[in-house]
Amino acid sequence: MSRPNIQVYVAGPDVFAAHWDTFRQEISQYAVERGITPIFPKSQPDDGLADIYRCNTRLIRQADAVIANLQCFRGSEPDSGTVFEVGFAVALGRPVWGFNAAGLYHEKVAEHYGLSPDRAFPITCKAGYAVESFGQDLNLMLAIPVRLRATWQEALDEIHSAELSQDAKPYSQEWLGRKNSR
C-alpha cells in the first residue's frame, strides 16, 4: 500500500527575500522527491490585506504539518507573522518543525541589544524586561511545541520518515517527555 502524500505548509519570512523564487524551487524539488507536497503562503493580496490572512490560514488548515523558518528577523525574534502561523498550526493540532533557530535564546537577545551574554542573570533588555535563560533556542512558547532542526532539509527528511500519527502530535505526553529530555 502506498503512503499518502503529505501536505506541508512552508512558513517563514523568505517570501520577502530576493531569493524567494530560488528557495521555493529548491524546497519544492526536495519535498516532492520525498512524497511531500509543499504548500506556500500567499504574499500578495488579490482583494485587500485580509485576503492574505484568510488564504494562509485556510492553507494551514489544509496542511498535514508545518515547517517554519524561525531565524531572527528584523531583530532578536522570529518573524511575527511566522510565529502566528506556528501558533495557529499548533492550535489546530498540526505538528510543526522549525529550522534556522540555532543559538540560545538569551544569547541572541543579548547580542541584539549589545549586552554580554555571559553576564549574570537575569539579563535585562534596554526596555527593562528580564530575558529568560532556560537553555532553549527560542522562547519556551515556541521551543516546547516545535521540533527544532538546523535546516529545512532536516525537517522535511524527518517528516518523510515519520508517520503523522500519535508520535508526531505535538502535545502527546510521550512526545513532550522525549522533547523535554533533550
mmCIF file of C-alpha atoms in Angstrom:
data_model
loop_
_atom_site.group_PDB
_atom_site.id
_atom_site.type_symbol
_atom_site.label_atom_id
_atom_site.label_comp_id
_atom_site.label_asym_id
_atom_site.label_seq_id
_atom_site.Cartn_x
_atom_site.Cartn_y
_atom_site.Cartn_z
ATOM 1 C CA MET A 1 0.000 0.000 0.000
ATOM 2 C CA SER A 2 1.469 3.365 -0.959
ATOM 3 C CA ARG A 3 1.838 6.086 1.577
ATOM 4 C CA PRO A 4 -0.496 9.061 1.182
ATOM 5 C CA ASN A 5 1.041 12.319 0.018
ATOM 6 C CA ILE A 6 1.799 14.612 2.933
ATOM 7 C CA GLN A 7 0.995 18.314 2.527
ATOM 8 C CA VAL A 8 3.343 20.647 4.379
ATOM 9 C CA TYR A 9 2.811 24.396 4.765
ATOM 10 C CA VAL A 10 6.093 26.327 4.465
ATOM 11 C CA ALA A 11 6.054 29.327 6.833
ATOM 12 C CA GLY A 12 8.702 31.996 7.120
ATOM 13 C CA PRO A 13 9.882 35.441 6.108
ATOM 14 C CA ASP A 14 11.512 34.017 2.977
ATOM 15 C CA VAL A 15 8.556 35.324 0.941
ATOM 16 C CA PHE A 16 10.072 38.803 1.477
ATOM 17 C CA ALA A 17 13.586 37.834 0.373
ATOM 18 C CA ALA A 18 15.216 38.297 -3.008
ATOM 19 C CA HIS A 19 15.989 34.556 -3.004
ATOM 20 C CA TRP A 20 12.298 33.547 -2.656
ATOM 21 C CA ASP A 21 11.866 32.104 -6.153
ATOM 22 C CA THR A 22 15.069 30.049 -5.881
ATOM 23 C CA PHE A 23 14.199 28.875 -2.367
ATOM 24 C CA ARG A 24 10.706 27.913 -3.457
ATOM 25 C CA GLN A 25 12.085 25.850 -6.369
ATOM 26 C CA GLU A 26 14.690 24.130 -4.163
ATOM 27 C CA ILE A 27 12.257 23.219 -1.433
ATOM 28 C CA SER A 28 9.644 22.068 -3.973
ATOM 29 C CA GLN A 29 12.052 19.682 -5.676
ATOM 30 C CA TYR A 30 13.392 18.328 -2.380
ATOM 31 C CA ALA A 31 9.907 17.852 -0.927
ATOM 32 C CA VAL A 32 8.374 16.211 -3.999
ATOM 33 C CA GLU A 33 11.278 13.723 -4.145
ATOM 34 C CA ARG A 34 10.152 12.618 -0.666
ATOM 35 C CA GLY A 35 6.448 12.370 -1.420
ATOM 36 C CA ILE A 36 5.680 15.695 0.228
ATOM 37 C CA THR A 37 3.622 18.439 -1.364
ATOM 38 C CA PRO A 38 4.824 21.861 -0.198
ATOM 39 C CA ILE A 39 2.143 24.484 0.324
ATOM 40 C CA PHE A 40 3.499 28.017 0.063
ATOM 41 C CA PRO A 41 1.957 31.082 1.692
ATOM 42 C CA LYS A 42 0.304 33.792 -0.294
ATOM 43 C CA SER A 43 2.219 37.052 -0.033
ATOM 44 C CA GLN A 44 0.347 39.415 -2.369
ATOM 45 C CA PRO A 45 -3.305 40.389 -1.821
ATOM 46 C CA ASP A 46 -5.877 39.951 -4.572
ATOM 47 C CA ASP A 47 -8.640 41.583 -2.558
ATOM 48 C CA GLY A 48 -7.150 43.634 0.283
ATOM 49 C CA LEU A 49 -4.695 42.632 3.011
ATOM 50 C CA ALA A 50 -7.220 40.423 4.805
ATOM 51 C CA ASP A 51 -7.102 38.226 1.703
ATOM 52 C CA ILE A 52 -3.557 37.125 2.630
ATOM 53 C CA TYR A 53 -4.664 36.244 6.182
ATOM 54 C CA ARG A 54 -7.723 34.283 5.036
ATOM 55 C CA CYS A 55 -5.814 32.437 2.341
ATOM 56 C CA ASN A 56 -2.860 31.477 4.555
ATOM 57 C CA THR A 57 -4.991 30.305 7.481
ATOM 58 C CA ARG A 58 -7.005 28.200 5.008
ATOM 59 C CA LEU A 59 -3.772 26.716 3.629
ATOM 60 C CA ILE A 60 -2.557 25.858 7.151
ATOM 61 C CA ARG A 61 -5.885 24.118 7.846
ATOM 62 C CA GLN A 62 -5.367 22.041 4.678
ATOM 63 C CA ALA A 63 -1.817 21.054 5.632
ATOM 64 C CA ASP A 64 -0.847 17.868 7.465
ATOM 65 C CA ALA A 65 2.175 19.601 9.031
ATOM 66 C CA VAL A 66 4.097 22.879 9.007
ATOM 67 C CA ILE A 67 7.755 23.745 8.652
ATOM 68 C CA ALA A 68 8.746 27.238 9.715
ATOM 69 C CA ASN A 69 11.858 29.362 9.252
ATOM 70 C CA LEU A 70 12.367 30.669 12.781
ATOM 71 C CA GLN A 71 15.565 32.645 12.187
ATOM 72 C CA CYS A 72 15.834 36.049 13.802
ATOM 73 C CA PHE A 73 14.078 38.543 11.552
ATOM 74 C CA ARG A 74 14.465 42.290 11.930
ATOM 75 C CA GLY A 75 15.684 41.855 15.499
ATOM 76 C CA SER A 76 16.222 39.095 18.047
ATOM 77 C CA GLU A 77 12.991 37.180 17.432
ATOM 78 C CA PRO A 78 11.473 35.208 14.529
ATOM 79 C CA ASP A 79 9.106 36.959 12.119
ATOM 80 C CA SER A 80 5.848 37.737 13.935
ATOM 81 C CA GLY A 81 3.705 36.517 11.029
ATOM 82 C CA THR A 82 5.555 33.201 11.068
ATOM 83 C CA VAL A 83 5.121 32.927 14.839
ATOM 84 C CA PHE A 84 1.371 33.477 14.368
ATOM 85 C CA GLU A 85 1.273 30.740 11.714
ATOM 86 C CA VAL A 86 3.129 28.362 14.051
ATOM 87 C CA GLY A 87 0.716 29.084 16.909
ATOM 88 C CA PHE A 88 -2.271 28.679 14.603
ATOM 89 C CA ALA A 89 -0.954 25.319 13.371
ATOM 90 C CA VAL A 90 -0.252 24.121 16.927
ATOM 91 C CA ALA A 91 -3.763 25.174 17.990
ATOM 92 C CA LEU A 92 -5.146 23.091 15.120
ATOM 93 C CA GLY A 93 -3.107 20.111 16.314
ATOM 94 C CA ARG A 94 -0.711 20.139 13.350
ATOM 95 C CA PRO A 95 2.842 19.010 14.049
ATOM 96 C CA VAL A 96 5.355 21.809 13.453
ATOM 97 C CA TRP A 97 9.037 21.622 12.616
ATOM 98 C CA GLY A 98 11.136 24.772 12.899
ATOM 99 C CA PHE A 99 14.520 25.491 11.354
ATOM 100 C CA ASN A 100 17.247 28.181 11.380
ATOM 101 C CA ALA A 101 16.807 28.855 15.088
ATOM 102 C CA ALA A 102 20.324 27.888 16.216
ATOM 103 C CA GLY A 103 21.790 29.715 19.182
ATOM 104 C CA LEU A 104 20.492 30.075 22.700
ATOM 105 C CA TYR A 105 17.596 32.482 23.002
ATOM 106 C CA HIS A 106 19.154 34.639 25.721
ATOM 107 C CA GLU A 107 22.391 34.927 23.705
ATOM 108 C CA LYS A 108 20.509 36.125 20.605
ATOM 109 C CA VAL A 109 18.625 38.734 22.633
ATOM 110 C CA ALA A 110 21.814 39.836 24.394
ATOM 111 C CA GLU A 111 23.623 40.183 21.067
ATOM 112 C CA HIS A 112 20.758 42.191 19.578
ATOM 113 C CA TYR A 113 20.858 44.645 22.489
ATOM 114 C CA GLY A 114 24.670 44.757 22.668
ATOM 115 C CA LEU A 115 24.806 43.021 26.060
ATOM 116 C CA SER A 116 27.292 40.407 27.209
ATOM 117 C CA PRO A 117 25.531 37.010 27.089
ATOM 118 C CA ASP A 118 27.724 35.634 29.875
ATOM 119 C CA ARG A 119 26.980 38.333 32.405
ATOM 120 C CA ALA A 120 24.951 37.438 35.492
ATOM 121 C CA PHE A 121 21.325 36.501 35.020
ATOM 122 C CA PRO A 122 18.761 37.659 34.612
ATOM 123 C CA ILE A 123 19.820 39.863 31.703
ATOM 124 C CA THR A 124 17.576 42.870 31.321
ATOM 125 C CA CYS A 125 16.982 44.304 27.867
ATOM 126 C CA LYS A 126 17.073 48.049 27.230
ATOM 127 C CA ALA A 127 13.299 48.226 27.684
ATOM 128 C CA GLY A 128 13.721 46.886 31.233
ATOM 129 C CA TYR A 129 12.375 43.361 30.719
ATOM 130 C CA ALA A 130 14.199 40.304 32.039
ATOM 131 C CA VAL A 131 15.356 37.862 29.349
ATOM 132 C CA GLU A 132 14.684 34.263 30.339
ATOM 133 C CA SER A 133 17.510 31.763 30.152
ATOM 134 C CA PHE A 134 16.026 28.270 30.021
ATOM 135 C CA GLY A 135 18.682 26.806 27.733
ATOM 136 C CA GLN A 136 16.384 26.838 24.683
ATOM 137 C CA ASP A 137 16.998 28.168 21.153
ATOM 138 C CA LEU A 138 13.722 30.127 21.212
ATOM 139 C CA ASN A 139 11.213 31.489 23.671
ATOM 140 C CA LEU A 140 9.769 28.480 25.518
ATOM 141 C CA MET A 141 6.337 29.016 23.922
ATOM 142 C CA LEU A 142 7.966 28.055 20.603
ATOM 143 C CA ALA A 143 10.702 25.740 21.853
ATOM 144 C CA ILE A 144 8.293 23.327 23.570
ATOM 145 C CA PRO A 145 5.693 22.564 20.839
ATOM 146 C CA VAL A 146 8.018 22.926 17.818
ATOM 147 C CA ARG A 147 10.532 20.296 16.702
ATOM 148 C CA LEU A 148 13.615 22.410 16.042
ATOM 149 C CA ARG A 149 16.040 21.311 13.330
ATOM 150 C CA ALA A 150 19.048 23.075 11.824
ATOM 151 C CA THR A 151 17.764 23.125 8.236
ATOM 152 C CA TRP A 152 14.572 22.799 6.237
ATOM 153 C CA GLN A 153 16.063 19.677 4.647
ATOM 154 C CA GLU A 154 16.347 18.015 8.079
ATOM 155 C CA ALA A 155 12.754 18.997 8.839
ATOM 156 C CA LEU A 156 11.443 17.552 5.565
ATOM 157 C CA ASP A 157 13.523 14.386 5.969
ATOM 158 C CA GLU A 158 12.039 13.849 9.416
ATOM 159 C CA ILE A 159 8.518 14.446 8.128
ATOM 160 C CA HIS A 160 9.188 11.997 5.290
ATOM 161 C CA SER A 161 10.343 9.299 7.706
ATOM 162 C CA ALA A 162 7.651 9.960 10.336
ATOM 163 C CA GLU A 163 4.134 8.738 10.284
ATOM 164 C CA LEU A 164 1.982 11.747 11.067
ATOM 165 C CA SER A 165 0.310 9.840 13.847
ATOM 166 C CA GLN A 166 0.310 9.956 17.628
ATOM 167 C CA ASP A 167 4.121 10.134 17.546
ATOM 168 C CA ALA A 168 4.022 13.422 15.630
ATOM 169 C CA LYS A 169 1.265 15.093 17.622
ATOM 170 C CA PRO A 170 2.890 17.966 19.470
ATOM 171 C CA TYR A 171 1.069 17.522 22.755
ATOM 172 C CA SER A 172 1.132 13.771 23.328
ATOM 173 C CA GLN A 173 2.671 13.057 26.728
ATOM 174 C CA GLU A 174 5.149 10.662 25.152
ATOM 175 C CA TRP A 175 6.325 13.294 22.666
ATOM 176 C CA LEU A 176 6.598 16.062 25.270
ATOM 177 C CA GLY A 177 8.596 13.742 27.522
ATOM 178 C CA ARG A 178 11.095 12.953 24.753
ATOM 179 C CA LYS A 179 11.301 16.568 23.641
ATOM 180 C CA ASN A 180 11.948 17.913 27.119
ATOM 181 C CA SER A 181 14.609 15.319 27.897
ATOM 182 C CA ARG A 182 16.969 16.657 25.184
#
